[in-house]
Every structure is written in structure tokens, then in C-alpha cells.
Amino acid sequence: MKDTRIPHLNVIASQIAIAFVCFSSPLLLIHATWAKPLTETQINSHIQRLKNPQQRAAAIDYLATVGKHAVPALITALQDSDAQVRASAAIIIGKIGPAAAQSAPVLLRAIGDKDATVRSHAVQAIKKIGRQAYVPYLIAGLDSKNAWERYSTAHALRGMGKDAGYAVPALMKKLEDEDAWMRVNVVSALANIGKPSAPAIPGLVARLQDTDETVRHTAAYALGNIGLSLQENLNQLSTKELDTAVSGLEKALKVLQNPSLKFNQQEITFVSNPFNVLKKEMLRRAK
């Protein structure tokens, strides 16, 4: 009679062998660990290894694979007293890329770090994350209670140019800020953003009569720069956008030609040149 117990015993033996391999194989154990989200304690353990020159490279690579989940701890690491930890945190954030965008406020401060290596890696990280990812975080800085932070935020948005287009509505709200220097910075940011700042034209026309002379002249520059950007993107403008821009710049020219405000001819020309091109296109479309 055939022994039917053998196949059953073979199955049990196979299961035991598989279990043994799973428990004894380092690769499978590592894979099993990666399959589970790391705890905050585990992540911080790897952050601490950034202090050790022998463990640093492996810790950088490992935390980069953890990705977004490691970003809160990396934000803390960017403020560590050890420059090597700060620099390593910036490197990891750069490797994570756009998913690390929440590190923006602290990473931007790291650009001014006292350590040159930290500054360098912070700049590289910002490039890898992508400037547009920073805009939502920068917008919050416009309302900071710290004047220097407000100025720095507006200046940072200015440096982003058209990539900061998403910030235009928030910047427009600051055109009437009680701080004249803040108004100057906001107007300058809108100028550099260019075409996306077209909705701000009416507000900038109002700033041409600002109580502060620097604000007035910066507003003239902004209107000319936005007009030039619209001119360069003429084919992308809808008829409504074109008509609105022409109307706004026409009002601006009337203010600029007011002798009591003492605008110079160069400022008037800077606005009138794109205005003439845009008006010509508006009339052409109206035919």
C-alpha cells in the first residue's frame, strides 16, 4: 500500500525550509524592513549617524530612499549645531527632490549659513526641489510679524520671476501695506514676475501716486516691465486680457504725465512703448 503521508511530510519540510531561509537571509530581512514605514525613532537614529564620518555616506543614501517620510527630521537636522549634519541634511533633501518642498523655509535660511559647504548644498537642494514648489511656503512669509522676513520673502519671490506667478494675488494684497519699504519690495517682485502680474496693473497704477517717492518710481518700472512681458507674449493673450492691459496702461500714462509727480521721460517711454504695441494689436483684432 502506498504511503500517502510522504507528500504531506514534503510540504511541511518545504515550509520549514522557506521559513529558515527567510529568517537567515539578510537581504530578505532588509526588504521586509523597507516594506514597513520607519518610525520617527528609527529615522532619528539614521540622522545621528550623519555625525559619524564612517557612517555618513550610508546614512545619506538610506534617508534619501526613505523620502518624504524623513523630511520633518531633516528639517530639524538643517538646524543642527554640527555643520556636517546640516550639510548632509541639505544633500538628502536635494536627493528627495520636489517631495521635500515643505523644507523650503528652513532651506532658504540655510543659504545664509555660516558654513560655506552648507550654503552650497542648500543652493543645490533648492534647484533640485524646483522653485515653483517653494511659492506656497513663501507666501506665508509675506504676513510674518518680522519685517526682515517679509522683505526677504518678497525679495525671494522677485528672484523667481515668472515661476512665482502663483504668488501674484498675495502680493497684490500687500500693495497697500503700511510699510513703505514692503511696498517697494512687493512692487519690485510683481515687476520681475512679468506677464502673470497683469492683474496687478490697476493696483500698480494707484502706487504711481504713493506718498513714498521710491514706491512711485518702482511702480513705473513695474508697469513698463509687465507691459514689455505682455508684448513679448502677445500671441498668448486673449482679447479680454489685451483690452484690460491696454486700459490699465493708458491710465498709467495719464498719471505719469502729471508734472507734479515729477516722473522723468525715460519712465514715461518705458511704459508708453509696450502700450503702443499692445494698443495696435487691440485695434487690429477689433477690425
XYZ file of C-alpha atoms in Angstrom:
287
model
C 0.000 0.000 0.000
C 1.350 3.393 -0.986
C 2.258 5.696 1.938
C 0.173 8.854 1.488
C 1.942 10.612 4.340
C 5.052 11.370 2.257
C 3.617 14.280 0.174
C 2.261 15.800 3.371
C 5.676 15.495 5.007
C 7.294 17.005 1.926
C 5.050 20.077 2.175
C 5.918 20.552 5.835
C 9.613 20.176 5.049
C 9.334 22.797 2.301
C 7.582 25.257 4.597
C 10.276 24.788 7.231
C 12.991 25.371 4.609
C 11.311 28.574 3.394
C 10.936 29.845 6.938
C 14.596 29.085 7.621
C 15.696 30.997 4.515
C 13.540 33.993 5.474
C 14.992 34.178 8.947
C 18.570 33.568 7.834
C 18.764 35.762 4.716
C 19.944 39.338 5.398
C 18.566 40.510 2.038
C 15.082 39.303 2.809
C 15.223 40.835 6.260
C 16.257 44.173 4.819
C 13.465 44.015 2.265
C 10.958 43.259 4.999
C 12.187 46.269 6.979
C 11.885 48.574 3.995
C 8.347 47.395 3.378
C 7.273 48.973 6.670
C 7.265 52.743 7.278
C 10.099 53.740 9.578
C 9.223 55.181 12.948
C 10.385 58.628 13.990
C 12.877 56.979 16.342
C 14.362 54.886 13.526
C 14.706 57.904 11.252
C 16.365 59.932 14.013
C 18.752 57.056 14.560
C 19.944 57.405 10.969
C 20.111 61.198 11.371
C 22.529 60.679 14.274
C 24.765 58.612 12.005
C 25.329 61.722 9.920
C 27.675 62.850 12.701
C 29.924 59.839 12.100
C 32.252 60.182 9.073
C 32.342 56.369 8.629
C 28.542 56.056 8.642
C 27.609 59.314 6.951
C 27.551 58.209 3.298
C 25.391 55.151 4.028
C 23.027 57.221 6.187
C 22.643 59.821 3.410
C 21.783 57.159 0.836
C 19.399 55.393 3.201
C 17.477 58.505 4.266
C 17.179 59.556 0.628
C 15.370 56.268 -0.090
C 13.022 56.912 2.849
C 11.914 60.038 1.003
C 9.140 62.383 2.130
C 8.628 60.499 5.398
C 12.103 61.626 6.525
C 11.641 65.324 5.688
C 10.420 66.550 9.136
C 13.522 65.067 10.767
C 15.717 66.536 8.022
C 14.239 69.977 8.645
C 15.387 69.651 12.257
C 18.779 68.400 11.070
C 19.178 71.512 8.904
C 19.298 73.471 12.171
C 21.732 71.139 13.962
C 24.792 72.638 15.684
C 27.033 70.298 13.630
C 27.759 71.765 10.181
C 28.317 68.267 8.730
C 24.811 67.275 9.798
C 23.346 70.445 8.272
C 25.211 69.899 5.009
C 24.203 66.222 4.899
C 20.550 67.121 5.520
C 20.664 69.530 2.570
C 22.198 66.827 0.370
C 19.456 64.349 1.319
C 16.709 66.909 0.713
C 18.180 67.545 -2.727
C 18.120 63.809 -3.455
C 14.475 63.577 -2.344
C 13.604 66.463 -4.670
C 10.133 68.061 -5.043
C 8.644 65.788 -2.360
C 10.775 67.696 0.176
C 9.174 71.064 -0.610
C 7.976 71.532 2.984
C 11.604 72.146 3.938
C 11.518 75.397 1.945
C 11.502 77.980 4.784
C 14.421 76.384 6.675
C 16.335 75.540 3.493
C 16.088 79.147 2.342
C 17.576 80.268 5.648
C 20.383 77.744 5.155
C 21.538 79.777 2.142
C 22.900 82.238 4.680
C 24.550 79.570 6.849
C 27.920 80.473 8.374
C 29.404 77.305 6.830
C 30.243 77.528 3.117
C 29.579 73.815 2.496
C 26.113 74.076 3.999
C 25.372 77.135 1.869
C 26.498 75.350 -1.286
C 24.414 72.231 -0.668
C 21.386 74.330 0.302
C 21.523 76.136 -3.049
C 21.805 72.825 -4.907
C 18.867 71.394 -2.954
C 16.680 74.356 -3.872
C 17.473 73.803 -7.559
C 16.590 70.107 -7.325
C 13.316 70.689 -5.495
C 12.224 73.228 -8.094
C 11.445 76.875 -7.428
C 7.701 76.643 -8.003
C 7.373 74.192 -5.134
C 8.534 76.919 -2.758
C 5.932 79.539 -3.652
C 3.129 78.361 -1.293
C 5.570 78.338 1.615
C 6.961 81.760 0.733
C 3.521 83.333 0.505
C 3.048 82.701 4.220
C 6.201 84.736 4.853
C 4.550 87.871 3.462
C 2.485 88.030 6.654
C 5.351 87.431 9.059
C 5.492 89.659 12.140
C 9.207 90.049 11.459
C 9.816 92.883 8.975
C 13.094 91.384 7.745
C 11.339 88.092 6.930
C 8.628 89.941 4.995
C 11.237 91.809 2.956
C 13.219 88.601 2.374
C 10.107 86.758 1.205
C 9.192 89.460 -1.306
C 12.812 89.530 -2.494
C 12.840 85.727 -2.901
C 9.637 85.860 -4.968
C 11.202 88.604 -7.067
C 14.145 86.336 -7.799
C 11.860 83.556 -9.008
C 10.428 85.675 -11.821
C 7.507 84.102 -13.684
C 7.817 80.937 -11.573
C 6.292 82.965 -8.729
C 3.114 83.702 -10.697
C 1.042 81.805 -8.135
C 2.003 84.477 -5.569
C 0.569 87.427 -7.524
C -2.792 87.601 -5.635
C -0.958 87.553 -2.285
C 1.471 90.246 -3.467
C -1.404 92.412 -4.695
C -2.863 92.428 -1.191
C 0.412 93.903 0.062
C 0.435 96.833 -2.372
C -1.189 98.983 0.304
C 0.974 97.733 3.171
C 1.629 100.474 5.748
C 5.382 99.796 5.483
C 6.750 101.771 2.518
C 9.784 99.504 2.123
C 7.475 96.486 1.979
C 5.501 98.207 -0.787
C 8.748 98.775 -2.686
C 9.700 95.107 -2.402
C 6.237 93.896 -3.399
C 6.100 96.193 -6.440
C 9.577 95.048 -7.465
C 8.518 91.383 -7.155
C 5.477 91.977 -9.365
C 7.727 93.672 -11.914
C 10.020 90.669 -12.188
C 7.193 88.142 -12.353
C 6.124 89.812 -15.604
C 3.107 88.600 -17.578
C 1.430 86.735 -14.653
C 1.381 90.106 -12.828
C -1.022 91.654 -15.376
C -3.965 91.524 -12.882
C -1.917 93.804 -10.619
C -1.819 96.674 -13.169
C -4.696 98.677 -11.568
C -3.043 98.394 -8.143
C 0.304 99.482 -9.579
C -1.322 102.469 -11.279
C -2.572 103.517 -7.831
C 1.003 103.196 -6.483
C 2.136 105.788 -9.046
C 0.619 108.317 -6.646
C 2.045 106.724 -3.500
C 3.168 109.011 -0.695
C 6.638 107.461 -0.963
C 8.753 108.575 -3.920
C 10.645 105.276 -4.187
C 7.372 103.351 -4.393
C 6.136 105.664 -7.159
C 9.225 105.212 -9.330
C 9.360 101.465 -8.697
C 5.703 101.225 -9.772
C 6.538 102.973 -13.057
C 9.300 100.444 -13.670
C 6.935 97.582 -12.800
C 4.236 98.750 -15.220
C 6.776 99.077 -18.012
C 8.239 95.649 -17.318
C 4.830 93.952 -17.185
C 3.835 95.729 -20.384
C 7.018 94.520 -22.086
C 6.377 90.951 -20.916
C 2.833 91.122 -22.313
C 4.234 92.427 -25.583
C 6.662 89.506 -25.780
C 3.767 87.076 -25.232
C 1.292 88.876 -27.456
C 0.028 85.749 -29.221
C -0.835 84.125 -25.889
C -3.096 86.977 -24.751
C -6.849 86.663 -25.034
C -8.703 89.687 -26.391
C -10.081 90.396 -22.921
C -6.595 90.281 -21.356
C -5.296 92.568 -24.086
C -8.087 95.116 -23.660
C -7.658 95.147 -19.873
C -3.908 95.668 -20.142
C -4.268 98.495 -22.660
C -6.867 100.231 -20.491
C -4.660 99.945 -17.415
C -1.502 101.195 -19.104
C -3.414 104.080 -20.663
C -4.454 105.213 -17.173
C -0.865 104.787 -16.020
C 0.415 107.106 -18.763
C -2.017 109.840 -17.739
C -0.641 109.690 -14.193
C 2.967 109.526 -15.376
C 2.474 112.710 -17.413
C 1.305 114.651 -14.367
C 4.049 117.304 -13.873
C 3.511 117.476 -10.109
C 4.622 113.834 -9.692
C 7.943 114.514 -11.447
C 8.328 111.311 -13.461
C 11.149 111.525 -15.993
C 10.817 110.964 -19.718
C 12.638 107.640 -19.557
C 9.987 106.252 -17.200
C 7.176 107.536 -19.406
C 8.790 105.990 -22.504
C 9.344 102.700 -20.695
C 5.563 102.387 -20.246
C 4.440 104.019 -23.495
C 6.489 101.735 -25.788
C 4.759 98.454 -24.847
C 1.448 100.319 -24.521
C 1.649 101.424 -28.158
C 2.393 97.886 -29.346
C -0.442 96.391 -27.302
C -2.912 99.062 -28.425
C -2.001 98.488 -32.064
C -2.707 94.761 -31.627
C -6.001 95.539 -29.872
C -7.128 97.708 -32.783
C -6.059 95.074 -35.274
C -8.170 92.439 -33.554
C -11.144 94.792 -33.403
C -11.295 95.069 -37.203
